[in-house]
Amino acid sequence: MTTSIVPTKQITSIRTNRGSYWITTFGCQMNKADSERMSGILQKMGYQLAEEELKADLILYNTCTIRDNAEQKVYSYLGRQARRKKLDPHLKIIIAGCLAQQEGETLLRRVPEIDLVMGPQHANRLETLLNQVDNGHQVLATDEQHIYEDITTARRESDICAWVNIIYGCNERCTYCVVPSVRGKEQSRTPQAIKNEIEKLARIGYKEITLLGQNIDAYGRDFKAYEYNQSGQLTLSYLLEYIHDIEGIERIRFATSHPRYFTKELINVCAKLPKVCEHFHIPFQSGSNQILKKMARGYTIESYKEIINYIKKLMPEASITSDAIVAFPGETKDQFQETLSIIKDIKFDLVNTAAYSPRPNTPAALWPNQLSEEIKIERLKEINNLVEKTAKERNFRYKYSSQEILIENINSKNNSQLMGRTRTNRLTFFPRSSNNGKSYKPGEKVNIKINEIRPFSLTGEVI
Ligand code: SAH
Ligand code: SF4
Ligand code: F3S
């Protein structure tokens, strides 16, 4: 779970000066991508990025509710702004994203200082909703929406790597998860709209795109009949081929994949297409088939392993990352051990871990066999130690190897270094200028010899 702030970049066109804005994003890449689009809308409307949060005329919190701690974090931030509004009634407070959708009117009642509560499906409608606020209304926008094709220009965090949504929402019903109830039904964008967006990005210098969706490999299934491939079905494999050759784009990634929809055909296509990077984020959630069944995940750990083995067969260098939940209701010690075993067995490059958190409107939250906080903390600690150890062991394969790095930025913690990622998504740092005096800049690809490895990043030098 991260909190991010959309940083400064030059404003392209200003209609009128409406004051300053600040966006804080909680949650996943989906929220970050939504924030970038909302930031673009605010700038188009004439708002300028504030220098600091507590001086902004408009505050937008793009919220997350995946676990209870994500939710509580939003409330603590919000309390601070509500107090500020008592002193400055002109301050506009917007609560967007998944918590906004979950709580809706309750949020307005709980914090009456809020001007606008808007669910994630309304992100592209921010201008219309803000106009209603400017007309003196307190606005609640949480009804089911057909997401408008993106007419805005996003204000993106990076000039090199861009996120491109291809499917919104989630049609699964994992028994622990709040996402389907807050993000709504799946809505795939058309291949043409996606291609147009990527072509535009390529024209302004973007080099890498990450296609985004909750279950990206379910892309296209909401289109009933499509004339795109022989089976009449629109798929992620088709889409990857369709966008692959866009000039200027050098790397293509996608996330998050659901094991139920990850096909051999998709793996074949990834292995074949040179721009598609060898990194796959495929959450397994639990190593126990009984728990997977209770989670309603729709696959077994054997079928999961089959996918991973096929990826490794075709792309031996590929990195595999995942998500896992510990202390799901009723999880026994043995079942927890099965989760640890799969991590040892597969040797993931990274696993995002979390202790199960009961969420509103989800079946598992009502089950009587909830585990104690002590067990949650204990299991989380144990799994995290293993994940760190495994990640470091996996990183040994990089030592003294040559890796192709796409330079993204200057290292914010050490400005004599540049940062970028390997094709396999490992964060890599190296000196800005090499021994022969040549210096490098974001957007360039360089070959780096890796000298130092840590669990989650690498350091090296230009070859
Ligand atoms: N669509 C993706 C995951 C999206 S949510 C998938 O199906 O894999 C991101 C991660 O949050 C999940 O993979 C899961 O590990 C975690 N998560 C979701 N709900 C949770 C809950 N109630 N408690 C703890 N972790 C949860
Ligand atoms: Fe949540 Fe499951 Fe949908 Fe992933 S697939 S977002 S875990 S309901
Ligand atoms: Fe959080 Fe919503 Fe993403 S609940 S993890 S921001 S889909």
XYZ file of C-alpha atoms and ligand atoms in Angstrom:
504
model
C 0.000 0.000 0.000
C 1.564 3.295 -0.972
C 0.650 6.909 -0.727
C 1.792 9.033 -3.573
C 1.619 12.604 -4.546
C 1.392 13.719 -8.121
C 4.537 15.808 -8.598
C 5.143 19.013 -10.452
C 5.257 19.255 -14.200
C 4.658 22.201 -16.481
C 1.078 23.164 -17.095
C 0.107 22.978 -20.735
C -2.934 25.205 -21.094
C -4.675 27.302 -18.529
C -8.142 28.655 -19.107
C -8.477 30.715 -15.962
C -6.644 30.613 -12.704
C -8.919 28.803 -10.312
C -6.420 28.431 -7.481
C -4.170 25.583 -6.476
C -4.786 21.858 -6.035
C -3.205 18.919 -4.314
C -3.853 15.240 -4.938
C -2.850 12.465 -2.578
C -3.281 8.969 -3.927
C -3.770 5.955 -1.711
C -3.836 2.427 -3.062
C -2.937 0.662 -6.252
C -1.820 1.542 -9.769
C -5.448 1.816 -10.832
C -5.911 4.696 -8.421
C -2.641 6.269 -9.477
C -3.720 6.179 -13.104
C -7.094 7.703 -12.157
C -5.279 10.449 -10.220
C -3.172 11.278 -13.244
C -6.315 11.715 -15.324
C -8.023 13.809 -12.643
C -4.895 15.916 -12.314
C -5.045 16.513 -16.081
C -8.689 17.603 -15.781
C -7.911 20.041 -12.951
C -5.081 21.628 -14.924
C -7.278 21.938 -17.977
C -9.854 23.693 -15.797
C -7.250 26.215 -14.676
C -6.065 24.847 -11.360
C -2.355 24.901 -10.648
C -0.392 22.457 -8.592
C 0.024 23.704 -5.006
C 3.434 23.983 -3.419
C 2.255 22.237 -0.304
C -0.769 20.295 0.745
C -1.752 22.609 3.581
C -1.773 25.651 1.287
C -3.869 24.159 -1.522
C -7.290 25.629 -2.387
C -8.542 22.233 -3.495
C -7.672 18.920 -1.889
C -8.393 15.644 -3.643
C -7.853 12.398 -1.787
C -8.050 9.420 -4.096
C -8.780 6.724 -1.572
C -8.320 2.992 -1.079
C -10.240 0.533 1.056
C -8.563 -2.771 0.271
C -7.710 -3.289 3.955
C -8.793 -1.588 7.125
C -5.459 0.217 7.592
C -5.805 1.820 4.142
C -9.224 3.107 5.172
C -8.053 4.472 8.544
C -5.193 6.312 6.885
C -7.672 8.264 4.743
C -9.693 9.279 7.785
C -6.656 10.633 9.567
C -5.663 12.725 6.535
C -9.235 13.903 6.134
C -9.571 15.071 9.738
C -6.690 17.484 9.180
C -8.356 19.048 6.131
C -11.779 19.240 7.799
C -10.190 21.279 10.606
C -8.537 23.530 8.041
C -11.851 24.121 6.327
C -13.353 25.466 9.531
C -10.827 28.322 9.292
C -10.964 28.627 5.510
C -14.474 27.944 4.134
C -13.243 28.382 0.522
C -11.215 25.190 0.719
C -12.685 22.470 -1.522
C -12.415 18.891 -0.297
C -12.928 16.018 -2.729
C -12.919 12.370 -1.739
C -12.555 10.131 -4.773
C -11.750 6.449 -5.263
C -12.693 3.213 -3.598
C -13.447 4.365 -0.041
C -15.624 7.131 -1.496
C -17.600 4.500 -3.387
C -17.870 2.216 -0.372
C -18.990 4.854 2.109
C -20.891 7.251 -0.177
C -23.375 9.323 1.761
C -22.034 8.082 5.110
C -18.812 9.958 4.366
C -20.717 13.185 3.781
C -22.549 12.711 7.056
C -19.417 11.776 8.941
C -17.389 14.680 7.542
C -19.822 17.406 6.410
C -16.913 19.610 5.286
C -16.507 17.393 2.185
C -17.726 19.030 -1.046
C -17.651 16.041 -3.366
C -17.671 12.281 -2.896
C -17.011 10.465 -6.170
C -16.506 6.770 -6.960
C -13.743 5.536 -9.270
C -16.091 5.183 -12.241
C -16.623 8.974 -12.116
C -12.956 9.987 -12.406
C -13.278 11.203 -15.999
C -16.329 13.305 -15.001
C -14.472 15.440 -12.475
C -15.050 18.712 -14.355
C -18.838 18.259 -14.508
C -18.967 17.324 -10.836
C -16.805 20.265 -9.780
C -19.028 22.635 -11.712
C -21.924 21.382 -9.595
C -19.860 22.088 -6.469
C -19.140 25.594 -7.776
C -22.896 26.092 -8.151
C -23.198 25.589 -4.411
C -24.018 21.866 -4.166
C -22.556 19.185 -1.993
C -22.215 16.372 -4.526
C -22.400 12.581 -4.247
C -21.422 10.652 -7.397
C -21.424 6.926 -6.714
C -23.981 5.568 -9.181
C -22.935 2.889 -11.693
C -21.409 4.595 -14.740
C -20.383 3.648 -18.193
C -16.817 4.971 -18.091
C -16.437 7.619 -20.747
C -13.681 7.084 -23.217
C -10.849 9.133 -21.856
C -11.183 12.599 -23.333
C -8.694 14.167 -20.992
C -4.961 14.425 -21.192
C -3.541 12.845 -18.093
C -0.861 14.672 -16.174
C 1.528 11.782 -15.732
C 4.059 11.258 -13.012
C 6.744 10.043 -15.423
C 7.811 11.341 -18.846
C 9.127 7.942 -19.868
C 6.735 5.285 -18.535
C 2.965 5.553 -18.776
C 0.046 3.558 -17.487
C -2.736 2.773 -19.904
C -5.994 1.381 -18.551
C -7.400 -1.322 -20.755
C -10.081 -2.806 -18.511
C -11.878 -1.235 -15.551
C -13.681 -3.081 -12.750
C -13.760 -6.721 -11.692
C -16.285 -9.502 -12.307
C -14.753 -11.959 -9.825
C -16.197 -12.564 -6.393
C -13.215 -13.443 -4.196
C -14.801 -13.822 -0.774
C -12.363 -11.445 0.958
C -12.272 -8.630 -1.567
C -13.983 -5.268 -1.683
C -12.885 -4.360 -5.213
C -15.897 -5.662 -7.211
C -18.273 -3.709 -4.997
C -16.324 -0.463 -5.330
C -15.013 -0.648 -8.895
C -18.076 -2.192 -10.512
C -18.419 -4.513 -13.478
C -15.693 -5.069 -16.023
C -15.558 -2.542 -18.845
C -12.915 -3.119 -21.507
C -11.756 -0.262 -23.691
C -11.710 -0.930 -27.420
C -8.387 -1.899 -29.014
C -8.626 1.207 -31.219
C -9.000 3.583 -28.253
C -6.079 1.910 -26.488
C -3.919 2.087 -29.597
C -4.762 5.778 -30.118
C -3.697 6.571 -26.573
C -0.418 4.691 -26.920
C 0.336 6.314 -30.281
C -0.163 9.717 -28.678
C 2.155 8.754 -25.847
C 4.797 7.563 -28.284
C 4.602 10.856 -30.182
C 5.417 12.854 -27.047
C 8.376 10.669 -26.145
C 7.085 7.898 -23.879
C 9.123 4.702 -24.176
C 7.378 2.226 -21.912
C 3.733 1.466 -21.282
C 2.088 -0.664 -18.644
C -1.360 -1.890 -19.517
C -3.559 -1.846 -16.434
C -6.523 -3.828 -15.197
C -7.614 -5.660 -12.029
C -7.655 -8.896 -14.009
C -5.891 -7.844 -17.131
C -5.993 -11.291 -18.699
C -9.808 -11.152 -18.565
C -9.565 -8.251 -21.048
C -12.218 -8.304 -23.728
C -14.597 -10.842 -22.212
C -17.280 -8.183 -21.788
C -17.289 -7.698 -25.558
C -19.750 -10.337 -26.679
C -18.665 -10.906 -30.244
C -15.635 -9.415 -31.794
C -14.279 -9.951 -35.224
C -10.683 -9.685 -34.055
C -9.493 -13.260 -33.978
C -10.596 -16.607 -35.265
C -12.574 -17.552 -32.197
C -14.423 -14.250 -32.354
C -13.154 -13.420 -28.900
C -11.194 -10.324 -28.014
C -8.283 -11.236 -25.724
C -5.186 -9.736 -24.136
C -3.056 -11.856 -26.496
C -4.805 -10.235 -29.435
C -4.393 -6.766 -27.946
C -0.654 -7.244 -27.339
C -0.136 -8.138 -30.990
C -2.379 -5.269 -32.083
C -0.411 -2.574 -30.224
C 3.038 -4.125 -30.402
C 4.524 -2.287 -33.349
C 3.749 1.284 -32.328
C 6.887 3.195 -33.219
C 8.766 4.754 -30.309
C 7.395 2.436 -27.638
C 10.207 0.124 -26.579
C 8.772 -1.783 -23.669
C 5.324 -3.166 -22.901
C 4.221 -4.465 -19.510
C 0.875 -5.479 -18.062
C -0.632 -6.037 -14.601
C -2.382 -7.635 -12.721
C -2.898 -11.143 -14.074
C -5.411 -13.607 -12.638
C -4.257 -17.252 -12.682
C -7.683 -18.349 -13.854
C -7.374 -16.498 -17.156
C -3.650 -16.793 -17.815
C -3.489 -18.979 -20.910
C -0.660 -20.769 -22.687
C -1.570 -18.728 -25.728
C -0.813 -15.556 -23.743
C 2.544 -16.929 -22.609
C 3.403 -17.882 -26.208
C 2.553 -14.369 -27.374
C 4.651 -12.768 -24.605
C 7.616 -14.969 -25.491
C 7.259 -14.112 -29.164
C 6.819 -10.328 -28.955
C 10.171 -8.625 -28.326
C 8.785 -5.504 -26.619
C 6.783 -7.436 -24.033
C 8.955 -7.564 -20.911
C 9.668 -10.777 -19.031
C 7.852 -9.856 -15.849
C 4.586 -11.390 -14.710
C 2.608 -10.341 -11.672
C 0.277 -13.234 -10.933
C -1.159 -13.312 -7.402
C -1.601 -16.809 -5.948
C -3.057 -15.635 -2.583
C -2.648 -18.985 -0.806
C -0.697 -22.212 -1.237
C -3.581 -24.301 0.098
C -6.242 -25.664 -2.234
C -8.820 -25.669 0.580
C -8.196 -21.990 1.267
C -8.200 -21.136 -2.450
C -11.606 -22.753 -2.644
C -12.891 -20.747 0.310
C -11.489 -17.631 -1.317
C -13.418 -18.569 -4.511
C -10.321 -18.030 -6.621
C -11.256 -20.607 -9.238
C -7.877 -22.383 -9.647
C -5.758 -24.887 -7.780
C -2.177 -24.500 -6.716
C -1.289 -27.238 -9.246
C -2.783 -25.263 -12.124
C -0.993 -22.160 -10.828
C 2.336 -23.991 -10.874
C 1.654 -25.222 -14.367
C 1.378 -21.629 -15.589
C 4.605 -20.619 -13.841
C 6.458 -23.657 -15.194
C 5.371 -22.869 -18.721
C 6.518 -19.252 -18.340
C 9.882 -20.437 -17.029
C 10.191 -22.936 -19.853
C 9.683 -20.289 -22.528
C 11.348 -17.386 -20.706
C 13.887 -18.756 -18.202
C 14.981 -15.235 -17.200
C 11.446 -14.063 -16.419
C 10.674 -12.592 -13.036
C 7.532 -13.722 -11.286
C 5.892 -11.610 -8.617
C 2.754 -12.269 -6.675
C 0.386 -11.356 -3.825
C -0.459 -13.541 -0.845
C -2.847 -13.255 2.071
C -2.047 -14.874 5.421
C -4.436 -15.702 8.264
C -7.521 -15.958 6.064
C -10.482 -17.102 8.241
C -9.884 -20.686 9.399
C -6.362 -20.943 7.929
C -4.587 -23.721 9.856
C -0.889 -23.850 10.635
C -0.478 -26.477 7.930
C -2.306 -24.420 5.372
C -0.082 -21.446 6.206
C 2.932 -23.741 5.761
C 1.618 -24.605 2.291
C 1.796 -20.901 1.423
C 5.399 -20.746 2.643
C 6.215 -23.897 0.648
C 4.987 -22.425 -2.603
C 7.204 -19.381 -2.067
C 10.225 -21.632 -1.488
C 9.249 -23.785 -4.397
C 8.625 -21.087 -7.000
C 11.234 -18.626 -5.658
C 9.307 -15.481 -6.408
C 11.162 -12.289 -7.191
C 8.727 -10.466 -4.935
C 5.525 -11.248 -3.073
C 3.268 -8.499 -1.708
C 1.924 -9.900 1.506
C -0.915 -8.902 3.794
C -2.750 -10.306 6.764
C -6.397 -10.902 6.012
C -8.528 -7.855 6.818
C -12.337 -8.230 7.018
C -14.006 -5.845 4.552
C -17.558 -4.502 4.360
C -19.964 -6.330 2.032
C -17.715 -9.369 1.633
C -18.761 -12.905 2.643
C -15.576 -13.890 4.505
C -15.935 -10.943 6.884
C -19.046 -12.593 8.340
C -17.530 -16.017 8.939
C -17.118 -16.986 12.585
C -13.642 -18.551 12.227
C -11.642 -15.292 12.149
C -8.049 -15.577 13.396
C -6.582 -13.444 16.166
C -4.403 -10.375 15.670
C -1.494 -12.258 17.262
C -1.661 -15.014 14.643
C -1.939 -12.429 11.869
C 1.140 -10.544 13.063
C 3.125 -13.738 13.617
C 2.344 -15.233 10.200
C 2.924 -11.952 8.410
C 6.347 -11.631 10.009
C 7.271 -15.175 9.068
C 6.171 -14.849 5.462
C 7.895 -11.465 5.071
C 11.207 -12.883 6.263
C 10.923 -15.656 3.724
C 9.940 -13.279 0.911
C 12.943 -11.072 1.588
C 15.299 -14.029 1.681
C 13.878 -15.493 -1.530
C 13.996 -12.122 -3.304
C 17.657 -11.723 -2.410
C 18.472 -15.245 -3.561
C 16.693 -14.580 -6.827
C 18.727 -11.415 -7.265
C 21.988 -13.396 -7.219
C 21.368 -14.256 -10.820
C 21.916 -10.592 -11.687
C 25.319 -10.325 -10.033
C 27.970 -9.344 -12.609
C 25.453 -9.836 -15.384
C 24.703 -7.256 -18.044
C 21.187 -5.835 -17.902
C 19.364 -3.575 -20.326
C 18.059 -0.611 -18.335
C 15.600 1.995 -19.575
C 16.560 5.155 -17.686
C 13.523 6.666 -15.970
C 14.818 9.373 -13.698
C 17.481 10.700 -11.374
C 17.640 8.742 -8.125
C 15.687 11.000 -5.741
C 17.835 9.876 -2.812
C 21.199 10.362 -4.516
C 21.303 12.755 -7.422
C 24.654 11.538 -8.668
C 22.806 8.383 -9.734
C 20.220 7.534 -12.353
C 17.481 4.967 -11.882
C 15.713 2.640 -14.223
C 14.487 -0.929 -14.359
C 15.609 -4.162 -15.920
C 13.210 -5.764 -18.384
C 12.280 -8.008 -15.470
C 11.247 -4.912 -13.449
C 14.132 -4.785 -10.962
C 14.898 -1.265 -9.828
C 18.520 -0.466 -10.766
C 20.772 2.452 -9.847
C 24.014 3.538 -11.517
C 26.246 6.651 -11.767
C 24.985 9.485 -13.969
C 28.221 9.687 -15.896
C 30.460 6.811 -16.772
C 34.271 6.588 -16.461
C 34.775 7.793 -20.036
C 32.934 11.018 -19.147
C 29.793 10.186 -21.110
C 26.574 11.134 -19.334
C 23.144 9.630 -19.763
C 19.610 10.872 -19.496
C 16.075 9.575 -18.922
C 14.570 7.835 -21.913
C 17.843 6.246 -23.017
C 18.535 2.541 -22.838
C 21.900 1.472 -21.438
C 23.617 -1.789 -20.639
C 24.560 -1.960 -16.999
C 26.924 -4.375 -15.318
C 25.373 -5.251 -11.953
C 27.859 -5.069 -9.074
C 25.702 -4.966 -6.006
C 22.471 -6.716 -5.138
C 19.957 -6.036 -2.375
C 16.626 -7.811 -1.822
C 14.637 -5.274 -3.819
C 17.111 -3.311 -5.945
C 20.433 -3.464 -7.797
C 23.404 -1.152 -8.375
C 25.806 -1.225 -11.271
C 27.776 0.719 -13.851
C 27.442 1.434 -17.521
C 29.354 -1.054 -19.640
N -7.157 -8.385 -8.916
C -5.979 -8.810 -8.283
C -5.734 -8.195 -6.926
C -6.276 -6.880 -6.558
S -6.282 -6.419 -4.870
C -6.055 -10.321 -8.104
O -7.111 -10.876 -8.110
O -5.049 -10.924 -7.891
C -4.582 -6.468 -4.447
C -4.233 -7.458 -3.383
O -4.763 -7.070 -2.136
C -4.781 -8.851 -3.574
O -4.031 -9.573 -4.467
C -4.780 -9.425 -2.198
O -3.579 -10.104 -1.945
C -4.884 -8.189 -1.307
N -6.194 -8.140 -0.628
C -7.393 -7.947 -1.194
N -8.358 -7.979 -0.257
C -7.747 -8.199 0.938
C -8.214 -8.358 2.275
N -9.493 -8.299 2.569
N -7.302 -8.581 3.250
C -5.981 -8.657 2.950
N -5.491 -8.523 1.705
C -6.357 -8.298 0.701
Fe -10.478 -8.704 -5.741
Fe -10.573 -11.142 -6.644
Fe -11.324 -9.111 -8.196
Fe -8.765 -9.482 -7.603
S -10.051 -10.862 -8.763
S -9.895 -7.560 -7.537
S -8.841 -10.217 -5.527
S -12.330 -9.824 -6.366
Fe -7.391 0.029 -3.161
Fe -9.294 0.396 -4.894
Fe -6.905 -0.319 -5.721
S -9.523 -0.571 -2.930
S -6.096 -1.484 -4.023
S -7.423 1.565 -4.723
S -8.848 -0.943 -6.583
